[in-house]
mmCIF file of C-alpha atoms in Angstrom:
data_model
loop_
_atom_site.group_PDB
_atom_site.id
_atom_site.type_symbol
_atom_site.label_atom_id
_atom_site.label_comp_id
_atom_site.label_asym_id
_atom_site.label_seq_id
_atom_site.Cartn_x
_atom_site.Cartn_y
_atom_site.Cartn_z
ATOM 1 C CA MET A 27 -96.596 -58.183 -0.303
ATOM 2 C CA ARG A 28 -93.362 -57.071 -1.959
ATOM 3 C CA LYS A 29 -92.052 -55.660 1.318
ATOM 4 C CA GLN A 30 -92.708 -58.941 3.107
ATOM 5 C CA LEU A 31 -91.088 -60.904 0.282
ATOM 6 C CA LEU A 32 -87.904 -58.845 0.511
ATOM 7 C CA LEU A 33 -87.703 -59.304 4.262
ATOM 8 C CA THR A 34 -88.276 -63.045 3.983
ATOM 9 C CA CYS A 35 -85.604 -63.423 1.293
ATOM 10 C CA ALA A 36 -83.122 -61.420 3.348
ATOM 11 C CA LEU A 37 -83.582 -63.661 6.367
ATOM 12 C CA SER A 38 -82.838 -66.706 4.244
ATOM 13 C CA THR A 39 -79.700 -65.265 2.643
ATOM 14 C CA VAL A 40 -76.200 -65.731 4.058
ATOM 15 C CA MET A 41 -74.575 -62.364 4.676
ATOM 16 C CA PHE A 42 -71.251 -60.887 5.677
ATOM 17 C CA LEU A 43 -71.627 -59.112 9.023
ATOM 18 C CA GLY A 44 -69.425 -56.589 10.781
ATOM 19 C CA THR A 45 -68.553 -56.461 14.460
ATOM 20 C CA THR A 46 -69.205 -52.914 15.701
ATOM 21 C CA THR A 47 -71.773 -50.089 15.464
ATOM 22 C CA GLU A 48 -71.162 -46.354 15.248
ATOM 23 C CA THR A 49 -73.143 -43.190 15.855
ATOM 24 C CA ASN A 50 -75.696 -42.584 13.109
ATOM 25 C CA ALA A 51 -74.720 -39.680 10.797
ATOM 26 C CA GLN A 52 -77.290 -37.800 8.766
ATOM 27 C CA PHE A 53 -76.776 -37.298 5.042
ATOM 28 C CA LYS A 54 -77.001 -33.542 5.432
ATOM 29 C CA SER A 55 -74.153 -33.297 7.956
ATOM 30 C CA LEU A 56 -71.930 -35.463 5.775
ATOM 31 C CA VAL A 57 -72.498 -33.265 2.755
ATOM 32 C CA LYS A 58 -71.422 -30.168 4.661
ATOM 33 C CA LYS A 59 -67.940 -31.630 4.981
ATOM 34 C CA ALA A 60 -67.646 -31.752 1.197
ATOM 35 C CA LEU A 61 -68.342 -28.046 0.712
ATOM 36 C CA SER A 62 -65.111 -26.297 -0.305
ATOM 37 C CA LYS A 63 -64.029 -22.684 -0.082
ATOM 38 C CA LYS A 64 -65.015 -22.316 -3.727
ATOM 39 C CA SER A 65 -68.636 -21.986 -2.644
ATOM 40 C CA SER A 66 -67.894 -18.542 -1.231
ATOM 41 C CA LYS A 67 -66.751 -17.373 -4.669
ATOM 42 C CA LYS A 68 -70.065 -18.198 -6.333
ATOM 43 C CA SER A 69 -72.559 -15.539 -7.286
ATOM 44 C CA SER A 70 -74.698 -14.026 -4.573
ATOM 45 C CA LYS A 71 -77.705 -15.541 -6.271
ATOM 46 C CA SER A 72 -76.434 -19.109 -5.911
ATOM 47 C CA SER A 73 -74.544 -18.788 -2.632
ATOM 48 C CA GLY A 74 -77.578 -17.608 -0.737
ATOM 49 C CA ALA A 75 -80.040 -20.014 -2.247
ATOM 50 C CA SER A 76 -82.167 -22.093 0.080
ATOM 51 C CA SER A 77 -83.504 -25.607 -0.293
ATOM 52 C CA GLY A 78 -86.049 -26.112 -3.039
ATOM 53 C CA THR A 79 -87.288 -28.452 -5.721
ATOM 54 C CA PHE A 80 -85.176 -30.028 -8.431
ATOM 55 C CA GLY A 81 -87.926 -30.892 -10.892
ATOM 56 C CA HIS A 82 -85.774 -29.856 -13.848
ATOM 57 C CA LEU A 83 -83.619 -32.965 -13.256
ATOM 58 C CA ASN A 84 -86.604 -35.202 -14.023
ATOM 59 C CA SER A 85 -86.164 -34.345 -17.699
ATOM 60 C CA VAL A 86 -82.547 -35.575 -17.731
ATOM 61 C CA ASN A 87 -82.337 -38.904 -19.531
ATOM 62 C CA ASP A 88 -79.283 -40.847 -18.459
ATOM 63 C CA GLU A 89 -78.386 -44.443 -19.214
ATOM 64 C CA MET A 90 -78.660 -45.405 -15.531
ATOM 65 C CA GLY A 91 -82.102 -43.895 -15.044
ATOM 66 C CA LEU A 92 -81.005 -42.196 -11.836
ATOM 67 C CA SER A 93 -81.343 -38.480 -12.537
ATOM 68 C CA GLY A 94 -84.243 -36.626 -11.010
ATOM 69 C CA GLU A 95 -85.768 -35.024 -7.957
ATOM 70 C CA TYR A 96 -85.945 -37.286 -4.900
ATOM 71 C CA HIS A 97 -87.756 -36.970 -1.584
ATOM 72 C CA GLY A 98 -86.359 -38.176 1.744
ATOM 73 C CA LEU A 99 -88.199 -40.635 3.960
ATOM 74 C CA LYS A 100 -86.758 -39.202 7.193
ATOM 75 C CA ASP A 101 -85.571 -35.828 5.953
ATOM 76 C CA LYS A 102 -88.743 -34.660 4.259
ATOM 77 C CA LYS A 103 -87.213 -32.135 1.873
ATOM 78 C CA ALA A 104 -86.316 -32.593 -1.796
ATOM 79 C CA PHE A 105 -82.917 -33.606 -3.165
ATOM 80 C CA GLY A 106 -81.467 -33.618 -6.640
ATOM 81 C CA PHE A 107 -79.460 -36.415 -8.265
ATOM 82 C CA LYS A 108 -77.871 -36.495 -11.706
ATOM 83 C CA PHE A 109 -75.819 -39.267 -13.275
ATOM 84 C CA VAL A 110 -72.854 -37.885 -15.227
ATOM 85 C CA LYS A 111 -71.057 -40.282 -17.551
ATOM 86 C CA GLU A 112 -68.453 -37.959 -19.067
ATOM 87 C CA ASP A 113 -66.696 -34.749 -18.091
ATOM 88 C CA GLU A 114 -64.311 -32.901 -20.395
ATOM 89 C CA GLY A 115 -64.117 -35.882 -22.720
ATOM 90 C CA LYS A 116 -63.285 -38.378 -19.966
ATOM 91 C CA VAL A 117 -65.543 -41.071 -18.536
ATOM 92 C CA VAL A 118 -66.182 -40.258 -14.857
ATOM 93 C CA ASN A 119 -69.393 -42.195 -14.060
ATOM 94 C CA GLN A 120 -70.397 -39.991 -11.145
ATOM 95 C CA LEU A 121 -73.625 -39.347 -9.291
ATOM 96 C CA HIS A 122 -74.006 -35.643 -8.519
ATOM 97 C CA TYR A 123 -76.043 -34.598 -5.496
ATOM 98 C CA TRP A 124 -77.802 -31.362 -4.607
ATOM 99 C CA GLU A 125 -79.623 -30.309 -1.485
ATOM 100 C CA LYS A 126 -79.401 -26.609 -2.412
ATOM 101 C CA LYS A 127 -80.208 -24.863 -5.681
ATOM 102 C CA GLN A 128 -76.736 -24.157 -7.011
ATOM 103 C CA ASP A 129 -75.028 -24.691 -10.337
ATOM 104 C CA GLU A 130 -72.407 -26.980 -8.856
ATOM 105 C CA PRO A 131 -73.491 -30.077 -6.896
ATOM 106 C CA GLN A 132 -72.722 -30.281 -3.216
ATOM 107 C CA LEU A 133 -71.309 -33.764 -3.717
ATOM 108 C CA LYS A 134 -69.895 -35.927 -6.497
ATOM 109 C CA MET A 135 -69.991 -39.643 -5.756
ATOM 110 C CA ASN A 136 -67.972 -42.311 -7.568
ATOM 111 C CA PHE A 137 -69.502 -45.322 -9.272
ATOM 112 C CA LYS A 138 -68.500 -48.800 -8.071
ATOM 113 C CA GLU A 139 -68.135 -50.140 -11.604
ATOM 114 C CA SER A 140 -67.105 -53.669 -10.618
ATOM 115 C CA TYR A 141 -70.406 -54.187 -8.761
ATOM 116 C CA PHE A 142 -72.344 -53.120 -11.840
ATOM 117 C CA ASN A 143 -70.249 -55.268 -14.173
ATOM 118 C CA LYS A 144 -70.743 -58.319 -11.967
ATOM 119 C CA LYS A 145 -74.363 -58.005 -10.881
ATOM 120 C CA GLU A 146 -75.702 -54.737 -12.363
ATOM 121 C CA VAL A 147 -75.683 -53.192 -8.902
ATOM 122 C CA LYS A 148 -75.824 -49.395 -8.946
ATOM 123 C CA MET A 149 -73.816 -48.144 -5.988
ATOM 124 C CA PHE A 150 -72.008 -44.828 -5.553
ATOM 125 C CA PHE A 151 -69.614 -43.808 -2.790
ATOM 126 C CA LYS A 152 -67.512 -40.940 -1.520
ATOM 127 C CA TRP A 153 -64.901 -40.532 1.196
ATOM 128 C CA MET A 154 -65.474 -37.272 3.055
ATOM 129 C CA SER A 155 -62.498 -37.565 5.438
ATOM 130 C CA SER A 156 -60.259 -40.232 6.939
ATOM 131 C CA GLY A 157 -62.937 -41.530 9.329
ATOM 132 C CA ALA A 158 -65.642 -44.113 8.708
ATOM 133 C CA LYS A 159 -68.253 -41.627 9.973
ATOM 134 C CA SER A 160 -67.520 -39.403 6.976
ATOM 135 C CA TYR A 161 -68.227 -41.917 4.277
ATOM 136 C CA ILE A 162 -71.273 -41.912 1.999
ATOM 137 C CA GLU A 163 -72.583 -44.920 0.100
ATOM 138 C CA VAL A 164 -75.808 -44.930 -1.952
ATOM 139 C CA PHE A 165 -77.518 -47.992 -3.475
ATOM 140 C CA GLU A 166 -80.364 -48.130 -5.958
ATOM 141 C CA VAL A 167 -82.748 -50.619 -4.336
ATOM 142 C CA ALA A 168 -85.490 -50.196 -6.955
ATOM 143 C CA PRO A 169 -86.044 -47.933 -9.996
ATOM 144 C CA GLY A 170 -86.372 -44.426 -8.606
ATOM 145 C CA VAL A 171 -85.518 -45.481 -5.028
ATOM 146 C CA LEU A 172 -82.130 -44.954 -3.365
ATOM 147 C CA ALA A 173 -80.869 -46.101 0.044
ATOM 148 C CA GLN A 174 -78.033 -44.407 1.882
ATOM 149 C CA THR A 175 -75.955 -46.586 4.184
ATOM 150 C CA GLN A 176 -73.515 -46.107 7.002
ATOM 151 C CA GLN A 177 -70.629 -48.502 7.581
ATOM 152 C CA THR A 178 -69.369 -49.676 10.937
ATOM 153 C CA GLU A 179 -65.878 -50.756 10.004
ATOM 154 C CA ARG A 180 -63.252 -49.914 7.462
ATOM 155 C CA SER A 181 -60.151 -51.889 6.507
ATOM 156 C CA ILE A 182 -58.754 -50.401 3.318
ATOM 157 C CA ASN A 183 -55.711 -48.327 2.512
ATOM 158 C CA SER A 184 -56.763 -46.101 -0.381
ATOM 159 C CA TYR A 185 -59.272 -43.279 -0.034
ATOM 160 C CA ASP A 186 -60.873 -43.987 -3.402
ATOM 161 C CA GLU A 187 -61.731 -47.586 -2.629
ATOM 162 C CA SER A 188 -65.211 -48.487 -1.447
ATOM 163 C CA VAL A 189 -65.878 -50.059 1.917
ATOM 164 C CA PRO A 190 -65.142 -53.821 1.747
ATOM 165 C CA LEU A 191 -68.017 -56.234 1.359
ATOM 166 C CA ASP A 192 -67.511 -57.730 4.807
ATOM 167 C CA ALA A 193 -68.314 -54.424 6.529
ATOM 168 C CA LYS A 194 -71.772 -54.125 8.075
ATOM 169 C CA ARG A 195 -73.956 -51.603 6.280
ATOM 170 C CA THR A 196 -76.815 -49.865 8.059
ATOM 171 C CA VAL A 197 -79.448 -48.043 6.012
ATOM 172 C CA ILE A 198 -80.066 -44.599 7.513
ATOM 173 C CA GLU A 199 -82.136 -42.929 4.776
ATOM 174 C CA VAL A 200 -84.364 -43.819 1.825
ATOM 175 C CA MET A 201 -84.963 -41.392 -1.053
ATOM 176 C CA ALA A 202 -87.567 -41.821 -3.788
ATOM 177 C CA LYS A 203 -88.665 -39.950 -6.891
ATOM 178 C CA ASN A 204 -92.263 -40.885 -6.154
ATOM 179 C CA LYS A 205 -93.416 -40.473 -2.555
ATOM 180 C CA ALA A 206 -95.886 -43.317 -3.070
ATOM 181 C CA ASP A 207 -92.884 -45.685 -3.097
ATOM 182 C CA PHE A 208 -92.520 -45.093 0.645
ATOM 183 C CA ASP A 209 -95.537 -47.355 1.082
ATOM 184 C CA THR A 210 -93.171 -50.181 0.100
ATOM 185 C CA TRP A 211 -89.703 -48.838 0.830
ATOM 186 C CA ASP A 212 -89.116 -47.974 4.461
ATOM 187 C CA ILE A 213 -85.778 -48.303 6.317
ATOM 188 C CA GLU A 214 -86.361 -51.951 7.206
ATOM 189 C CA THR A 215 -87.239 -53.001 3.659
ATOM 190 C CA ALA A 216 -84.322 -51.078 2.161
ATOM 191 C CA GLN A 217 -81.997 -52.715 4.703
ATOM 192 C CA ALA A 218 -83.214 -56.140 3.624
ATOM 193 C CA LYS A 219 -82.569 -55.323 -0.022
ATOM 194 C CA VAL A 220 -79.082 -53.934 0.642
ATOM 195 C CA ASP A 221 -78.239 -57.042 2.669
ATOM 196 C CA MET A 222 -79.376 -59.217 -0.230
ATOM 197 C CA ILE A 223 -77.267 -57.224 -2.700
ATOM 198 C CA ILE A 224 -74.150 -57.497 -0.537
ATOM 199 C CA SER A 225 -74.738 -61.184 0.072
ATOM 200 C CA ASP A 226 -75.023 -61.836 -3.635
ATOM 201 C CA LEU A 227 -71.824 -59.907 -4.364
ATOM 202 C CA SER A 228 -70.024 -61.624 -1.493
ATOM 203 C CA SER A 229 -71.001 -65.077 -2.721
ATOM 204 C CA LEU A 230 -69.650 -64.256 -6.151
ATOM 205 C CA LYS A 231 -66.423 -62.903 -4.693
ATOM 206 C CA MET A 232 -65.972 -65.969 -2.500
ATOM 207 C CA ALA A 233 -66.497 -68.342 -5.398
ATOM 208 C CA LYS A 234 -63.755 -66.604 -7.364
ATOM 209 C CA THR A 235 -61.432 -66.525 -4.353
ATOM 210 C CA LYS A 236 -61.971 -70.206 -3.659
ATOM 211 C CA LYS A 237 -61.290 -71.061 -7.300
ATOM 212 C CA LYS A 238 -57.933 -69.299 -7.007
ATOM 213 C CA LEU A 239 -57.180 -71.015 -3.690
ATOM 214 C CA MET A 240 -57.656 -74.418 -5.300
ATOM 215 C CA ARG A 241 -54.497 -73.740 -7.327
ATOM 216 C CA PHE A 242 -52.473 -74.242 -4.144
ATOM 217 C CA ASP A 243 -51.815 -77.775 -2.888
ATOM 218 C CA ALA A 244 -52.178 -76.799 0.765
ATOM 219 C CA TYR A 245 -55.731 -75.538 0.328
ATOM 220 C CA LYS A 246 -56.750 -78.051 -2.334
ATOM 221 C CA ASN A 247 -55.775 -81.000 -0.146
ATOM 222 C CA TYR A 248 -56.679 -79.607 3.271
ATOM 223 C CA HIS A 249 -59.804 -77.433 3.064
ATOM 224 C CA GLY A 250 -62.054 -78.581 5.859
ATOM 225 C CA LYS A 251 -59.007 -80.068 7.604
ATOM 226 C CA VAL A 252 -56.275 -79.136 10.062
ATOM 227 C CA ALA A 253 -52.645 -79.405 8.935
ATOM 228 C CA PHE A 254 -49.778 -79.986 11.394
ATOM 229 C CA ALA A 255 -46.071 -79.104 11.268
ATOM 230 C CA LYS A 256 -42.984 -79.065 13.480
ATOM 231 C CA GLY A 257 -43.017 -75.259 13.640
ATOM 232 C CA THR A 258 -45.128 -72.260 12.747
ATOM 233 C CA ASN A 259 -42.646 -71.229 10.045
ATOM 234 C CA TYR A 260 -43.778 -74.196 7.925
ATOM 235 C CA LEU A 261 -47.392 -73.000 7.957
ATOM 236 C CA ARG A 262 -47.117 -69.299 7.264
ATOM 237 C CA SER A 263 -48.468 -67.675 4.115
ATOM 238 C CA SER A 264 -46.671 -64.666 2.697
ATOM 239 C CA LYS A 265 -49.816 -63.018 1.286
ATOM 240 C CA ALA A 266 -53.559 -63.243 1.840
ATOM 241 C CA ASN A 267 -55.264 -65.945 -0.226
ATOM 242 C CA GLN A 268 -51.909 -67.392 -1.249
ATOM 243 C CA PRO A 269 -51.338 -70.516 0.887
ATOM 244 C CA VAL A 270 -47.894 -71.312 -0.495
ATOM 245 C CA GLU A 271 -46.897 -73.553 2.427
ATOM 246 C CA LYS A 272 -45.554 -76.900 1.235
ATOM 247 C CA VAL A 273 -47.570 -80.020 1.938
ATOM 248 C CA ALA A 274 -44.290 -81.934 2.126
ATOM 249 C CA ASN A 275 -43.581 -80.120 5.416
ATOM 250 C CA PHE A 276 -46.843 -81.228 7.016
ATOM 251 C CA ILE A 277 -46.532 -84.005 9.603
ATOM 252 C CA THR A 278 -48.772 -86.765 10.898
ATOM 253 C CA LYS A 279 -46.593 -87.815 13.849
ATOM 254 C CA GLN A 280 -44.578 -86.011 16.511
ATOM 255 C CA GLU A 281 -42.926 -86.649 19.871
ATOM 256 C CA LEU A 282 -45.332 -85.947 22.736
ATOM 257 C CA GLY A 283 -44.170 -82.735 24.391
ATOM 258 C CA SER A 284 -42.354 -81.392 21.333
ATOM 259 C CA THR A 285 -43.575 -78.481 19.245
ATOM 260 C CA VAL A 286 -46.759 -79.009 17.270
ATOM 261 C CA ALA A 287 -48.058 -76.164 15.104
ATOM 262 C CA TYR A 288 -51.366 -76.410 13.295
ATOM 263 C CA LYS A 289 -53.388 -74.517 10.740
ATOM 264 C CA PRO A 290 -57.069 -74.994 9.802
ATOM 265 C CA TYR A 291 -58.355 -74.470 6.247
ATOM 266 C CA PHE A 292 -62.062 -73.770 5.711
ATOM 267 C CA ASP A 293 -64.542 -74.486 2.943
ATOM 268 C CA GLN A 294 -66.001 -71.031 3.580
ATOM 269 C CA PRO A 295 -65.081 -68.096 5.813
ATOM 270 C CA LEU A 296 -66.773 -68.350 9.200
ATOM 271 C CA SER A 297 -68.608 -65.049 8.665
ATOM 272 C CA VAL A 298 -70.351 -66.673 5.713
ATOM 273 C CA SER A 299 -70.951 -70.202 6.947
ATOM 274 C CA HIS A 300 -71.887 -69.123 10.494
ATOM 275 C CA PRO A 301 -72.577 -65.364 10.761
ATOM 276 C CA GLY A 302 -72.032 -63.950 14.226
ATOM 277 C CA SER A 303 -69.869 -66.867 15.363
ATOM 278 C CA TRP A 304 -66.232 -67.030 16.379
ATOM 279 C CA PHE A 305 -63.817 -69.954 16.574
ATOM 280 C CA ASN A 306 -63.447 -72.528 19.316
ATOM 281 C CA VAL A 307 -60.992 -75.426 19.506
ATOM 282 C CA THR A 308 -61.303 -78.773 21.256
ATOM 283 C CA TYR A 309 -58.500 -81.275 21.927
ATOM 284 C CA GLU A 310 -59.193 -84.994 22.358
ATOM 285 C CA MET A 311 -56.679 -87.639 23.454
ATOM 286 C CA ALA A 312 -56.685 -90.790 25.567
ATOM 287 C CA GLY A 313 -60.396 -90.549 26.273
ATOM 288 C CA LYS A 314 -60.276 -86.935 27.514
ATOM 289 C CA THR A 315 -61.460 -83.728 25.855
ATOM 290 C CA THR A 316 -60.720 -80.094 26.653
ATOM 291 C CA ASP A 317 -62.554 -77.132 25.214
ATOM 292 C CA ARG A 318 -61.078 -73.630 24.940
ATOM 293 C CA GLU A 319 -64.359 -71.788 25.425
ATOM 294 C CA ALA A 320 -65.408 -74.007 28.343
ATOM 295 C CA LEU A 321 -62.084 -73.376 30.076
ATOM 296 C CA ARG A 322 -62.310 -69.622 29.424
ATOM 297 C CA LYS A 323 -65.475 -69.626 31.515
ATOM 298 C CA LYS A 324 -64.079 -71.901 34.213
ATOM 299 C CA SER A 325 -61.615 -69.620 35.994
ATOM 300 C CA THR A 326 -59.879 -66.262 35.819
ATOM 301 C CA LYS A 327 -56.536 -67.951 35.198
ATOM 302 C CA PHE A 328 -57.755 -69.874 32.169
ATOM 303 C CA SER A 329 -59.693 -66.849 30.934
ATOM 304 C CA LYS A 330 -56.558 -64.728 31.116
ATOM 305 C CA ASN A 331 -54.462 -67.210 29.148
ATOM 306 C CA ILE A 332 -57.005 -68.436 26.593
ATOM 307 C CA PRO A 333 -58.026 -65.494 24.393
ATOM 308 C CA GLN A 334 -61.154 -65.566 22.283
ATOM 309 C CA LEU A 335 -60.464 -66.649 18.698
ATOM 310 C CA ASP A 336 -62.297 -63.928 16.801
ATOM 311 C CA LYS A 337 -59.727 -63.207 14.088
ATOM 312 C CA TYR A 338 -59.788 -64.630 10.569
ATOM 313 C CA LYS A 339 -63.596 -64.862 10.471
ATOM 314 C CA ASN A 340 -63.543 -63.465 6.941
ATOM 315 C CA ASP A 341 -60.731 -65.736 5.753
ATOM 316 C CA PHE A 342 -60.439 -69.208 4.300
ATOM 317 C CA TYR A 343 -57.727 -70.163 6.821
ATOM 318 C CA PHE A 344 -55.783 -68.871 9.803
ATOM 319 C CA PHE A 345 -53.166 -66.533 8.347
ATOM 320 C CA TYR A 346 -50.940 -67.156 11.379
ATOM 321 C CA PRO A 347 -50.909 -70.777 12.597
ATOM 322 C CA LYS A 348 -51.582 -71.838 16.184
ATOM 323 C CA VAL A 349 -49.632 -74.223 18.421
ATOM 324 C CA THR A 350 -50.523 -76.891 20.952
ATOM 325 C CA ASN A 351 -47.125 -76.147 22.460
ATOM 326 C CA ASN A 352 -43.857 -74.660 21.247
ATOM 327 C CA ARG A 353 -40.541 -75.597 22.824
ATOM 328 C CA SER A 354 -38.584 -72.772 21.203
ATOM 329 C CA ASN A 355 -40.409 -69.979 23.049
ATOM 330 C CA ASN A 356 -42.252 -71.867 25.807
ATOM 331 C CA LEU A 357 -45.662 -70.937 24.396
ATOM 332 C CA ALA A 358 -48.636 -73.250 24.552
ATOM 333 C CA ASP A 359 -52.391 -73.371 24.295
ATOM 334 C CA TYR A 360 -53.551 -73.732 27.893
ATOM 335 C CA ALA A 361 -56.451 -75.867 26.709
ATOM 336 C CA PHE A 362 -53.931 -78.377 25.369
ATOM 337 C CA LEU A 363 -51.843 -78.193 28.544
ATOM 338 C CA GLU A 364 -54.991 -78.943 30.537
ATOM 339 C CA LEU A 365 -55.507 -82.019 28.352
ATOM 340 C CA LEU A 366 -51.964 -83.174 29.211
ATOM 341 C CA ARG A 367 -52.662 -82.564 32.898
ATOM 342 C CA GLN A 368 -55.873 -84.588 32.800
ATOM 343 C CA THR A 369 -54.355 -87.519 30.888
ATOM 344 C CA GLN A 370 -50.953 -87.745 32.576
ATOM 345 C CA GLY A 371 -51.937 -90.783 34.637
ATOM 346 C CA ASP A 372 -53.032 -92.674 31.506
ATOM 347 C CA LEU A 373 -49.966 -92.020 29.337
ATOM 348 C CA GLN A 374 -47.178 -94.593 29.104
ATOM 349 C CA GLU A 375 -43.717 -94.573 27.579
ATOM 350 C CA GLY A 376 -43.449 -96.441 24.277
ATOM 351 C CA LYS A 377 -47.070 -95.838 23.270
ATOM 352 C CA THR A 378 -48.510 -93.535 20.636
ATOM 353 C CA TYR A 379 -51.699 -91.518 21.118
ATOM 354 C CA ASP A 380 -54.016 -89.871 18.628
ATOM 355 C CA LEU A 381 -54.616 -86.189 19.246
ATOM 356 C CA LYS A 382 -57.728 -84.915 17.484
ATOM 357 C CA VAL A 383 -57.955 -81.157 16.971
ATOM 358 C CA THR A 384 -61.345 -79.751 16.013
ATOM 359 C CA VAL A 385 -61.971 -76.127 15.105
ATOM 360 C CA TRP A 386 -65.609 -75.158 15.698
ATOM 361 C CA ALA A 387 -68.021 -72.402 14.850
ATOM 362 C CA PHE A 388 -69.000 -71.166 18.322
ATOM 363 C CA LYS A 389 -72.042 -69.034 19.107
ATOM 364 C CA ASP A 390 -74.404 -68.400 22.001
ATOM 365 C CA GLY A 391 -72.292 -70.417 24.386
ATOM 366 C CA GLN A 392 -72.084 -73.616 22.387
ATOM 367 C CA ASN A 393 -70.235 -75.329 19.558
ATOM 368 C CA ILE A 394 -72.407 -75.160 16.434
ATOM 369 C CA ASP A 395 -70.536 -77.085 13.732
ATOM 370 C CA PRO A 396 -66.974 -78.266 13.122
ATOM 371 C CA VAL A 397 -65.305 -76.224 10.378
ATOM 372 C CA ALA A 398 -61.975 -78.069 10.300
ATOM 373 C CA THR A 399 -60.616 -81.239 11.910
ATOM 374 C CA GLY A 400 -57.316 -83.071 11.984
ATOM 375 C CA THR A 401 -55.529 -85.851 13.863
ATOM 376 C CA ILE A 402 -51.849 -86.229 14.654
ATOM 377 C CA GLN A 403 -50.102 -89.119 16.439
ATOM 378 C CA LEU A 404 -48.107 -88.179 19.518
ATOM 379 C CA GLU A 405 -45.435 -90.677 20.578
ATOM 380 C CA TYR A 406 -44.463 -91.011 24.236
ATOM 381 C CA THR A 407 -40.669 -91.301 23.937
ATOM 382 C CA ALA A 408 -37.908 -91.635 26.525
ATOM 383 C CA ASN A 409 -37.685 -87.816 26.437
ATOM 384 C CA THR A 410 -41.390 -87.153 26.931
ATOM 385 C CA GLU A 411 -41.420 -87.444 30.721
ATOM 386 C CA LYS A 412 -38.817 -84.693 30.993
ATOM 387 C CA LEU A 413 -40.761 -82.490 28.551
ATOM 388 C CA LEU A 414 -43.967 -82.913 30.521
ATOM 389 C CA LEU A 415 -42.849 -83.361 34.120
ATOM 390 C CA ASP A 416 -39.499 -81.602 34.518
ATOM 391 C CA PRO A 417 -39.692 -80.136 38.049
ATOM 392 C CA VAL A 418 -39.131 -76.609 36.723
ATOM 393 C CA LYS A 419 -39.940 -76.407 33.004
ATOM 394 C CA GLY A 420 -42.195 -79.385 32.325
ATOM 395 C CA TRP A 421 -45.429 -78.480 30.536
ATOM 396 C CA ILE A 422 -47.626 -80.151 33.128
ATOM 397 C CA THR A 423 -45.500 -78.903 36.005
ATOM 398 C CA VAL A 424 -45.748 -75.288 34.890
ATOM 399 C CA LEU A 425 -49.530 -75.500 34.551
ATOM 400 C CA GLU A 426 -50.057 -77.215 37.893
ATOM 401 C CA ASP A 427 -47.824 -74.719 39.713
ATOM 402 C CA TYR A 428 -49.722 -71.867 38.124
ATOM 403 C CA LEU A 429 -53.150 -73.276 39.021
ATOM 404 C CA ASP A 430 -51.972 -73.876 42.625
ATOM 405 C CA GLU A 431 -50.891 -70.278 43.157
#
């Protein structure tokens, strides 16, 4: 019953998900990388010891309740764990690990204190080398039950930092003090519990991040919306989660054919609101609509020039803004150019047209939900015809020549 409850809860919880998978690494092979040359200097009695029981650790009383002999679900032998709070008068908060009977542990894992302070999550980690395959992370999923995970992506700069919350964690081993716990805790159940833990921590982190974002006028006034400007320089943020762009530089009207930059702000990161999705954008004007993803599937030429929008899924906004078109460097979104091509016969000088830009969560070949929308007025001026239909450089001309090749 408990196993089923955990699985059901996990399916109903919003989780951060990663994007790639890597070869499964066994706990034993990871530990071998941590063994230093010092092991050869140990006594012959300890250096030649083989695997055995660690029952003496069951009598260790630590404040975390982690110390003891554990048994592996997949690797059937016994392991030893001991929580160490202090070493030489300093607080270290480490989890020591043995798979061989030796005085010194084969591994010393660091405690993720912030997780415990926030949600009383007991998680320990250790970098083994510079690669994600050589990284160990252990969660307590129940009293006396530990789950070891493998991560599929890494995006941090310091070796002593844990893997970020938005990385996908795959449980590859379960260890328990009491073998009877394996009746409840298999790989699938432990995975569900780890997912729930990460989801809970992620939700807390997002709430704090969003509270900070609300200090900035750009996010406070535009979350769930698309902001427009005369250039990308007006919409750039200098640091992550610091949208310092000035609302005074946002525009609601522009000459048709001139540069229009835009930036969407989201109520939640896409990986949270719509796990597994990426972004799509639609443009609507003068009764016509073009869709980036639909055009990507229409022809090789559109597919080549309309890349998939799979960045910023873990962010509250696009760090780098997009453009419908940009006169300074002749760049444009081909989906917007296609909209100009389709509407050219309906556009008239002296009139103003509403351009609606919608950023969608896109998954399984369809738009799921809009995550940001905005409308800007585009005025057809005396200069617009040249911008659109110049025989060499006009936006529509360039697209039509390219499609006719």
